[in-house]
Short mmCIF file of C-alpha atoms and ligand atoms in Angstrom, two decimals:
data_model
loop_
_atom_site.label_atom_id
_atom_site.label_comp_id
_atom_site.label_asym_id
_atom_site.label_seq_id
_atom_site.Cartn_x
_atom_site.Cartn_y
_atom_site.Cartn_z
CA MET A 13 -5.81 3.62 6.02
CA LEU A 14 -2.83 5.89 4.90
CA SER A 15 -0.41 3.68 5.72
CA GLY A 16 2.82 4.32 3.79
CA LYS A 17 1.60 7.30 2.45
CA LYS A 18 3.95 10.47 2.92
CA ILE A 19 2.16 13.57 3.32
CA LEU A 20 3.73 16.95 3.24
CA VAL A 21 1.34 19.63 5.64
CA GLY A 22 2.43 23.11 4.62
CA VAL A 23 1.35 25.68 7.63
CA THR A 24 1.20 29.51 6.55
CA GLY A 25 0.11 32.27 8.77
CA SER A 26 -3.34 32.63 9.60
CA ILE A 27 -5.72 32.30 12.47
CA ALA A 28 -6.71 28.84 11.09
CA ALA A 29 -2.73 27.54 11.81
CA TYR A 30 -4.08 26.44 15.11
CA LYS A 31 -6.08 23.58 13.37
CA SER A 32 -3.26 22.47 11.71
CA ALA A 33 -2.17 20.74 14.93
CA TYR A 34 -5.49 18.34 14.38
CA PHE A 35 -4.84 18.27 11.03
CA VAL A 36 -1.59 16.33 11.66
CA ARG A 37 -2.98 14.12 14.18
CA GLU A 38 -5.96 12.91 11.83
CA LEU A 39 -3.32 12.11 9.53
CA ILE A 40 -0.90 10.41 11.83
CA LYS A 41 -4.15 8.39 13.36
CA LEU A 42 -4.59 7.12 9.15
CA ASP A 43 -0.98 6.12 9.94
CA ALA A 44 0.37 8.31 7.19
CA GLU A 45 3.89 9.62 7.26
CA VAL A 46 3.71 13.58 8.08
CA LYS A 47 6.17 16.18 8.02
CA VAL A 48 5.35 20.14 8.35
CA VAL A 49 6.77 22.72 6.29
CA MET A 50 6.07 26.20 8.04
CA THR A 51 6.40 29.69 7.12
CA GLU A 52 7.61 32.37 9.62
CA ALA A 53 4.60 34.00 10.02
CA ALA A 54 2.99 30.55 10.74
CA CYS A 55 5.07 30.56 13.64
CA GLU A 56 3.64 33.33 15.23
CA PHE A 57 0.08 31.28 14.96
CA ILE A 58 1.11 27.70 15.84
CA SER A 59 4.30 26.52 17.83
CA PRO A 60 6.67 24.69 15.43
CA LEU A 61 7.11 22.33 18.64
CA THR A 62 3.50 21.68 18.30
CA LEU A 63 3.79 20.15 15.31
CA SER A 64 7.02 18.65 15.19
CA THR A 65 5.86 16.30 18.22
CA LEU A 66 2.35 15.65 16.10
CA SER A 67 4.15 14.64 13.25
CA LYS A 68 6.74 13.02 14.76
CA ASN A 69 8.98 14.71 12.49
CA PRO A 70 11.07 18.02 12.71
CA VAL A 71 9.54 20.80 11.24
CA ALA A 72 11.39 22.38 8.37
CA ILE A 73 10.92 26.19 8.48
CA GLU A 74 13.94 27.89 7.21
CA PHE A 75 16.59 27.61 4.32
CA ILE A 76 19.30 26.83 6.55
CA LYS A 77 19.16 24.85 9.43
CA ASP A 78 22.53 25.51 11.27
CA GLU A 79 23.66 29.26 11.16
CA GLU A 80 27.25 27.79 12.07
CA THR A 81 27.74 24.83 10.24
CA GLY A 82 25.59 26.19 7.17
CA GLU A 83 23.94 23.02 7.47
CA TRP A 84 20.67 23.63 4.66
CA GLN A 85 17.27 22.30 4.53
CA ASN A 86 16.73 20.68 1.10
CA HIS A 87 13.55 21.99 -0.28
CA VAL A 88 14.23 19.47 -3.05
CA ASP A 89 14.50 16.40 -1.00
CA LEU A 90 11.17 17.54 0.82
CA GLY A 91 9.10 18.34 -2.40
CA LEU A 92 10.22 14.55 -3.98
CA TRP A 93 9.82 13.10 -0.29
CA ALA A 94 5.91 14.24 -0.56
CA ASP A 95 2.92 11.70 -2.23
CA LEU A 96 0.80 14.54 -1.53
CA PHE A 97 1.61 17.97 -0.46
CA ILE A 98 -1.31 20.27 1.24
CA ILE A 99 -1.26 23.54 2.38
CA ALA A 100 -3.25 23.85 5.69
CA PRO A 101 -3.95 26.56 5.90
CA THR A 102 -2.94 28.86 3.02
CA SER A 103 -3.04 32.43 3.51
CA ALA A 104 -4.08 34.72 0.27
CA ASN A 105 -0.05 35.96 0.90
CA THR A 106 0.77 32.29 -0.08
CA LEU A 107 -1.60 32.37 -2.27
CA SER A 108 -0.34 34.57 -4.51
CA LYS A 109 3.48 33.34 -4.42
CA LEU A 110 1.90 30.06 -5.05
CA VAL A 111 1.00 31.69 -8.39
CA SER A 112 3.66 34.13 -8.79
CA GLY A 113 6.46 31.22 -7.78
CA ASN A 114 7.76 34.01 -5.14
CA ALA A 115 10.36 31.98 -3.55
CA ASP A 116 11.14 34.17 -0.87
CA ASN A 117 10.47 31.42 1.93
CA LEU A 118 10.76 27.75 1.90
CA LEU A 119 7.44 26.74 1.63
CA ILE A 120 7.34 28.15 -1.76
CA ALA A 121 10.80 26.54 -2.99
CA THR A 122 9.56 23.26 -1.76
CA TYR A 123 5.92 23.79 -3.38
CA LEU A 124 7.96 24.69 -6.61
CA SER A 125 10.01 21.22 -6.50
CA ALA A 126 7.27 19.09 -5.43
CA LYS A 127 6.27 16.60 -8.34
CA CYS A 128 3.13 15.01 -6.11
CA PRO A 129 -0.55 16.64 -6.26
CA VAL A 130 -0.46 19.44 -4.58
CA TRP A 131 -3.84 20.57 -2.38
CA ILE A 132 -4.79 24.15 -0.86
CA ALA A 133 -7.04 24.75 1.99
CA PRO A 134 -7.47 28.78 1.72
CA ALA A 135 -8.51 30.11 4.87
CA MET A 136 -9.03 34.11 4.96
CA ASP A 137 -11.53 36.58 5.66
CA LEU A 138 -14.81 36.66 3.80
CA ASP A 139 -13.73 40.08 1.81
CA MET A 140 -10.24 38.98 1.39
CA PHE A 141 -11.64 35.64 -0.20
CA LYS A 142 -13.95 37.72 -2.38
CA HIS A 143 -11.35 39.86 -3.64
CA PHE A 144 -10.86 39.34 -7.56
CA SER A 145 -6.72 38.78 -7.08
CA THR A 146 -7.66 35.92 -4.77
CA ARG A 147 -10.29 34.59 -7.01
CA ASP A 148 -7.97 34.72 -10.08
CA ASN A 149 -5.28 33.40 -8.13
CA LEU A 150 -7.58 30.41 -7.31
CA GLU A 151 -8.11 29.75 -10.95
CA LYS A 152 -5.19 29.95 -12.27
CA LEU A 153 -3.72 27.08 -9.56
CA THR A 154 -7.04 25.49 -10.60
CA HIS A 155 -6.01 25.32 -13.91
CA GLU A 156 -2.51 24.29 -13.55
CA GLY A 157 -3.99 21.01 -11.27
CA VAL A 158 -3.89 22.07 -7.91
CA ASN A 159 -6.56 20.82 -5.85
CA VAL A 160 -8.25 23.57 -3.87
CA ILE A 161 -10.52 22.54 -0.91
CA GLU A 162 -13.07 25.43 -0.64
CA PRO A 163 -13.03 27.00 2.69
CA THR A 164 -16.65 26.80 4.23
CA SER A 165 -18.98 29.61 6.06
CA GLY A 166 -19.63 30.98 9.51
CA GLU A 167 -17.94 33.20 12.11
CA LEU A 168 -14.36 34.61 11.34
CA ALA A 169 -11.98 35.52 13.49
CA SER A 170 -12.87 39.23 12.33
CA GLY A 171 -16.01 38.56 14.14
CA LEU A 172 -18.15 38.83 10.61
CA ASP A 173 -19.93 36.20 9.13
CA GLY A 174 -19.40 34.43 5.98
CA LYS A 175 -17.29 32.32 3.41
CA GLY A 176 -13.37 31.63 4.43
CA ARG A 177 -13.00 29.12 7.17
CA MET A 178 -10.76 26.62 6.47
CA GLU A 179 -12.29 23.43 6.06
CA GLU A 180 -12.31 21.18 9.32
CA PRO A 181 -9.02 18.76 9.73
CA GLU A 182 -11.24 15.37 9.79
CA VAL A 183 -12.98 16.75 6.85
CA ILE A 184 -9.21 17.32 4.96
CA ALA A 185 -7.81 13.88 6.36
CA ASP A 186 -11.05 11.87 4.93
CA LEU A 187 -10.77 13.64 1.59
CA ILE A 188 -7.11 12.52 1.51
CA ASN A 189 -7.60 9.09 2.67
CA ASP A 190 -10.60 8.81 -0.56
CA PHE A 191 -8.02 10.50 -2.78
CA PHE A 192 -5.48 7.40 -2.22
CA ILE A 193 -8.46 4.95 -2.11
CA GLY A 194 -9.71 6.35 -5.30
CA ASP A 195 -12.77 4.34 -6.77
CA SER A 196 -10.88 0.61 -6.48
CA LEU A 197 -13.73 -2.04 -6.64
CA LEU A 198 -11.59 -3.43 -3.82
CA ILE A 199 -13.01 -1.22 -1.24
CA GLY A 200 -14.46 -3.31 1.74
CA LYS A 201 -14.09 -6.41 -0.35
CA HIS A 202 -12.10 -9.12 2.47
CA ILE A 203 -9.17 -10.80 0.57
CA VAL A 204 -7.48 -13.68 1.74
CA ILE A 205 -3.79 -14.08 0.42
CA THR A 206 -1.48 -16.68 1.22
CA GLY A 207 2.36 -15.90 1.08
CA GLY A 208 5.64 -17.59 2.13
CA PRO A 209 6.76 -21.30 2.25
CA THR A 210 5.90 -23.78 4.31
CA TYR A 211 8.28 -25.98 6.68
CA GLU A 212 7.26 -29.29 7.43
CA ALA A 213 8.65 -30.80 10.25
CA ILE A 214 11.17 -33.75 10.01
CA ASP A 215 12.00 -33.27 13.92
CA PRO A 216 12.07 -30.43 16.12
CA VAL A 217 15.16 -28.86 14.52
CA ARG A 218 14.98 -29.69 10.85
CA PHE A 219 12.31 -29.21 8.02
CA ILE A 220 11.62 -29.62 4.50
CA GLY A 221 10.94 -26.17 2.82
CA ASN A 222 11.72 -24.07 -0.35
CA HIS A 223 13.27 -20.82 -1.37
CA SER A 224 10.17 -18.34 -1.03
CA SER A 225 10.89 -15.49 0.63
CA GLY A 226 7.22 -14.43 1.47
CA LYS A 227 7.73 -10.99 -0.46
CA THR A 228 5.00 -11.88 -3.02
CA GLY A 229 2.32 -12.32 -0.34
CA VAL A 230 3.43 -9.40 1.84
CA LEU A 231 3.23 -6.91 -1.28
CA LEU A 232 -0.19 -8.27 -2.54
CA ALA A 233 -1.43 -7.65 1.09
CA ASP A 234 -0.03 -4.22 0.95
CA GLU A 235 -1.21 -3.44 -2.32
CA CYS A 236 -4.89 -4.79 -1.87
CA ALA A 237 -5.22 -2.70 1.31
CA LYS A 238 -3.82 0.31 -0.15
CA ARG A 239 -7.07 -0.02 -2.13
CA GLY A 240 -9.07 -0.11 0.53
CA ALA A 241 -9.96 -3.98 1.12
CA LYS A 242 -9.62 -5.83 4.07
CA VAL A 243 -6.88 -8.36 3.96
CA THR A 244 -6.17 -11.26 5.63
CA LEU A 245 -2.55 -12.47 4.80
CA ILE A 246 -1.84 -16.39 5.80
CA THR A 247 1.83 -16.81 5.53
CA GLY A 248 4.73 -18.97 5.97
CA PRO A 249 7.80 -17.99 7.74
CA THR A 250 9.29 -14.99 6.05
CA ASN A 251 11.39 -11.92 6.81
CA SER A 252 9.32 -9.01 5.06
CA GLN A 253 6.72 -7.12 7.13
CA VAL A 254 3.17 -5.64 5.63
CA ILE A 255 3.42 -2.23 5.68
CA ASP A 256 -0.28 -1.53 6.44
CA LYS A 257 -1.36 -2.07 10.03
CA ASN A 258 -4.88 -2.90 9.46
CA ILE A 259 -3.81 -6.49 7.37
CA GLU A 260 -4.74 -9.28 9.86
CA VAL A 261 -1.62 -11.54 9.43
CA VAL A 262 -2.06 -15.27 10.64
CA GLN A 263 1.67 -16.60 10.85
CA ILE A 264 1.46 -20.41 10.37
CA LYS A 265 4.54 -23.03 9.84
CA SER A 266 2.91 -26.16 8.07
CA ALA A 267 0.98 -26.74 5.21
CA VAL A 268 -1.93 -28.41 7.48
CA GLU A 269 -1.68 -25.23 9.53
CA MET A 270 -2.24 -22.87 6.35
CA LYS A 271 -5.23 -24.70 5.32
CA THR A 272 -6.99 -24.68 9.10
CA ALA A 273 -6.64 -20.90 8.68
CA VAL A 274 -7.51 -20.74 5.06
CA GLU A 275 -10.67 -23.11 5.88
CA GLU A 276 -11.88 -20.88 8.63
CA ILE A 277 -12.24 -17.82 6.77
CA TRP A 278 -12.60 -18.99 2.77
CA ASN A 279 -16.23 -18.71 2.77
CA ASN A 280 -16.55 -15.22 4.37
CA CYS A 281 -14.22 -14.22 1.47
CA ASP A 282 -14.68 -12.42 -1.52
CA ILE A 283 -11.41 -12.64 -3.33
CA GLY A 284 -8.36 -15.37 -2.78
CA ILE A 285 -4.73 -14.94 -3.92
CA PHE A 286 -2.67 -18.36 -3.40
CA SER A 287 0.86 -17.12 -3.84
CA ALA A 288 2.34 -19.43 -1.21
CA ALA A 289 4.76 -21.66 -2.36
CA VAL A 290 3.17 -25.12 -0.16
CA ALA A 291 5.16 -28.15 0.12
CA ASP A 292 3.73 -30.88 -1.85
CA TYR A 293 4.56 -33.47 0.98
CA ARG A 294 5.42 -33.73 4.43
CA PRO A 295 7.46 -36.08 6.45
CA LYS A 296 4.67 -38.94 7.75
CA LEU A 297 5.73 -38.79 11.55
CA ALA A 298 7.19 -35.85 12.66
CA ALA A 299 10.14 -37.31 15.35
CA GLU A 300 9.61 -35.54 19.15
CA GLU A 301 13.50 -35.77 19.71
CA LYS A 302 16.29 -34.80 17.14
CA ILE A 303 16.98 -37.63 15.08
CA LYS A 304 20.48 -38.72 16.05
CA LYS A 305 23.13 -38.88 13.54
CA SER A 306 24.30 -42.70 12.36
CA ASP A 307 26.72 -44.15 10.09
CA LYS A 308 23.75 -45.67 8.39
CA ASN A 309 21.44 -43.57 5.60
CA LEU A 310 18.26 -42.44 6.87
CA THR A 311 15.17 -42.66 4.68
CA ILE A 312 11.78 -40.46 5.58
CA GLU A 313 8.55 -41.53 4.15
CA LEU A 314 6.82 -38.68 2.94
CA VAL A 315 3.04 -38.41 2.69
CA LYS A 316 0.76 -35.78 0.34
CA ASN A 317 -0.26 -32.32 2.00
CA PRO A 318 -3.38 -31.24 1.32
CA ASP A 319 -3.50 -28.94 -1.70
CA ILE A 320 -5.02 -25.93 -0.18
CA LEU A 321 -5.76 -23.95 -3.49
CA LEU A 322 -7.78 -27.05 -5.07
CA TRP A 323 -9.89 -27.01 -1.88
CA ALA A 324 -10.53 -23.12 -2.05
CA GLY A 325 -11.48 -24.09 -5.85
CA GLU A 326 -13.63 -26.82 -4.88
CA HIS A 327 -15.40 -24.74 -2.26
CA LYS A 328 -15.83 -21.70 -4.74
CA LYS A 329 -19.43 -19.48 -4.58
CA ALA A 330 -20.35 -18.03 -7.88
CA ASP A 331 -19.32 -14.59 -6.30
CA GLN A 332 -15.81 -15.26 -5.21
CA TYR A 333 -12.88 -15.02 -7.48
CA LEU A 334 -9.53 -17.05 -7.24
CA VAL A 335 -6.42 -16.39 -8.04
CA GLY A 336 -3.79 -19.31 -8.23
CA PHE A 337 -0.07 -18.63 -8.64
CA ALA A 338 2.03 -21.51 -10.86
CA LEU A 339 5.73 -21.79 -10.85
CA GLU A 340 6.99 -24.25 -13.15
CA THR A 341 10.07 -25.15 -14.95
CA GLU A 342 8.94 -27.10 -18.19
CA ASN A 343 5.89 -27.09 -20.47
CA GLU A 344 4.67 -23.75 -18.50
CA ILE A 345 1.83 -22.55 -20.35
CA GLU A 346 0.17 -26.72 -20.56
CA ASN A 347 0.65 -27.26 -17.04
CA GLY A 348 -0.16 -23.95 -16.24
CA PHE A 349 -3.66 -24.25 -18.16
CA LYS A 350 -4.09 -27.59 -16.32
CA LYS A 351 -3.92 -25.83 -12.87
CA PHE A 352 -6.31 -23.15 -14.21
CA GLU A 353 -8.96 -25.96 -15.00
CA LYS A 354 -8.84 -28.25 -11.95
CA LYS A 355 -8.56 -25.82 -9.44
CA LYS A 356 -11.34 -23.71 -10.92
CA LEU A 357 -9.52 -20.41 -11.02
CA ASN A 358 -10.67 -16.75 -12.71
CA LEU A 359 -6.52 -15.77 -13.24
CA LEU A 360 -3.45 -17.81 -13.03
CA VAL A 361 -0.28 -15.77 -12.56
CA LEU A 362 2.59 -18.07 -14.12
CA ASN A 363 6.24 -17.72 -13.52
CA SER A 364 9.08 -19.69 -14.42
CA LEU A 365 12.19 -20.44 -13.04
CA LYS A 366 13.50 -20.49 -16.40
CA ASP A 367 13.43 -16.51 -16.83
CA LYS A 368 16.06 -14.50 -14.80
CA GLY A 369 15.07 -12.22 -12.01
CA ALA A 370 11.76 -14.23 -11.85
CA GLY A 371 10.43 -16.76 -9.08
CA PHE A 372 11.88 -16.77 -5.30
CA GLY A 373 13.26 -14.40 -3.42
CA HIS A 374 14.20 -11.84 -6.25
CA ASP A 375 12.69 -8.03 -5.91
CA THR A 376 11.66 -8.91 -9.38
CA ASN A 377 9.61 -11.50 -11.30
CA LYS A 378 8.37 -11.76 -14.89
CA VAL A 379 4.97 -13.27 -15.08
CA THR A 380 2.18 -14.31 -17.67
CA PHE A 381 -1.34 -14.59 -16.82
CA LEU A 382 -3.53 -17.52 -17.68
CA LYS A 383 -7.38 -16.84 -18.23
CA GLU A 384 -10.55 -18.39 -19.74
CA ASP A 385 -10.59 -19.23 -23.20
CA ASN A 386 -7.19 -19.86 -23.00
CA LYS A 387 -5.78 -16.03 -22.95
CA ILE A 388 -2.36 -15.50 -22.38
CA VAL A 389 -1.12 -11.92 -21.25
CA GLU A 390 2.77 -11.95 -21.05
CA PHE A 391 4.60 -9.37 -19.05
CA GLU A 392 8.21 -8.05 -18.80
CA LEU A 393 10.37 -8.38 -16.18
CA LYS A 394 9.69 -6.12 -13.45
CA ASP A 395 10.10 -5.06 -9.59
CA LYS A 396 7.78 -7.14 -7.81
CA SER A 397 5.65 -4.10 -6.34
CA ALA A 398 4.89 -3.36 -9.88
CA VAL A 399 3.93 -7.07 -10.56
CA MET A 400 1.50 -7.25 -7.76
CA VAL A 401 -0.05 -3.94 -9.58
CA ASP A 402 -0.73 -5.41 -12.94
CA ILE A 403 -2.33 -8.67 -10.62
CA ILE A 404 -4.65 -6.57 -8.75
CA ASN A 405 -5.19 -4.47 -11.60
CA GLU A 406 -6.34 -7.35 -13.77
CA ILE A 407 -8.50 -8.16 -10.72
CA GLU A 408 -10.24 -5.27 -10.99
CA VAL A 409 -10.89 -5.22 -14.39
CA ASP A 410 -12.50 -8.57 -14.22
CA LEU A 411 -14.93 -7.46 -11.32
CA SER A 412 -15.77 -4.34 -13.14
CA GLN A 413 -17.17 -6.73 -16.10
CA GLU A 414 -19.23 -9.16 -13.75
O1 PMT B 514 7.50 -15.71 -1.63
P1 PMT B 514 8.62 -15.09 -3.13
O2 PMT B 514 10.03 -15.37 -3.06
O3 PMT B 514 8.37 -13.79 -3.14
O4 PMT B 514 8.55 -16.12 -4.38
C1 PMT B 514 7.16 -15.74 -5.02
C2 PMT B 514 7.03 -17.49 -5.46
C3 PMT B 514 7.74 -17.77 -6.35
C4 PMT B 514 6.95 -18.27 -4.37
C5 PMT B 514 5.24 -17.17 -6.38
O5 PMT B 514 5.75 -15.97 -7.14
C6 PMT B 514 4.57 -18.38 -6.61
O6 PMT B 514 5.05 -18.59 -8.00
N1 PMT B 514 4.11 -18.83 -5.95
C7 PMT B 514 3.48 -20.48 -6.11
C8 PMT B 514 4.77 -21.52 -5.77
C9 PMT B 514 4.10 -22.63 -5.91
O7 PMT B 514 4.13 -23.59 -5.25
O8 PMT B 514 3.56 -23.33 -7.36
P2 PMT B 514 2.44 -24.69 -7.59
O9 PMT B 514 2.74 -24.60 -8.97
O10 PMT B 514 3.40 -25.70 -6.67
O11 PMT B 514 1.30 -24.47 -7.06
C10 PMT B 514 0.37 -24.27 -7.60
C11 PMT B 514 -0.98 -22.94 -6.82
O12 PMT B 514 -0.89 -23.84 -5.77
C12 PMT B 514 -0.21 -22.12 -6.05
O13 PMT B 514 -0.95 -21.15 -5.89
C13 PMT B 514 0.07 -22.71 -4.54
O14 PMT B 514 0.20 -21.87 -3.58
C14 PMT B 514 -0.99 -23.57 -4.91
N2 PMT B 514 -0.77 -24.80 -3.34
C15 PMT B 514 0.11 -25.74 -4.19
C16 PMT B 514 0.37 -27.01 -3.32
C17 PMT B 514 -0.67 -26.80 -2.19
N3 PMT B 514 -0.36 -28.01 -1.46
N4 PMT B 514 -1.52 -26.37 -1.79
C18 PMT B 514 -1.52 -24.74 -2.50
O15 PMT B 514 -2.53 -24.16 -2.20
#
């Protein structure tokens, strides 16, 4: 579920440092990309080798990586790399440095450079935890937006019983997972997405296709998965790959194959997003052998392909939400609304080849949403991934009003 998320784990000098090995493992199991920064004191409790093996990345400890060459550890890059920085365990000493900004080690310097959310999981003996300076430091950090994962109560390394045990690694990993999923209305929803071009065979080596790169379908799939949805991406040939390994990717070539794949699951889906550039026609017969070149012209008879989105609209249940795309070159809005009505859509994403940087292949797109009651929402040219966020946000807003 944390696929594509970069988590920086800080480890400080506390007996609970042994738990960081389990914690890193949990994050890796959730598919996060993990890097570890340790204080020197932490290395007394757990070996950097353990954490680098589990995180699959070198562990950062000192400012200077290599005395001979003077190669340094760029704490600024490390801080900016992370989507979330969690210091687990956080010792009382580190806690006070986080407040004072005393950057006498790499971990604190990294903390001062980080722009992402920072979480801490304190671990110390019960009286240290109760001490006014600890409470004061925690209050200051909370006030500054640092998320404190309260320690739990139980037997402590000192033999005493009380509050001060670092929260269990699985619990913290789940909290991080929940944080990234947020309270999306897509959690648990099954979403089918079509993407890419279709290739309609003329013979074993030739086909009729189009310029769709498949990026849009892949980005849509990742955005939905990021928000906790169960995603099936049915895509034509593409070089783009989904990041989230939980996405079911069904690779097809032709429109007929795409329709079969959609028909199999549409009834069980909550949402359909049809971004594929499906060929409207296919050769009536695909030659079994390569067609030989001759001096004569060649005529290929084309027959109509099934309209997959139209089929999904006709079989749509009252609680299903359907999104279509339209790529137009003229009378965009008028033609778009015709498709919106005919295909029984909840949302139509219109893009025009007239707009520079929009449509096929580019990493950007400029879209207009067409909705019920002739509502039109126009957007600026944006990165395709930002366009997908707009689309999925729109779906979430509509679902919240149901
Ligand atoms: O893949 P990229 O390079 O990122 O490019 C993205 C895109 C330009 C392909 C995408 O943004 C887009 O516009 N997709 C729809 C292109 C298209 O075929 O539009 P259309 O107006 O012909 O089709 C309208 C809708 O019906 C689309 O949702 C399409 O998926 C669907 N359709 C069309 C024909 C058909 N036989 N079956 C369908 O399901």
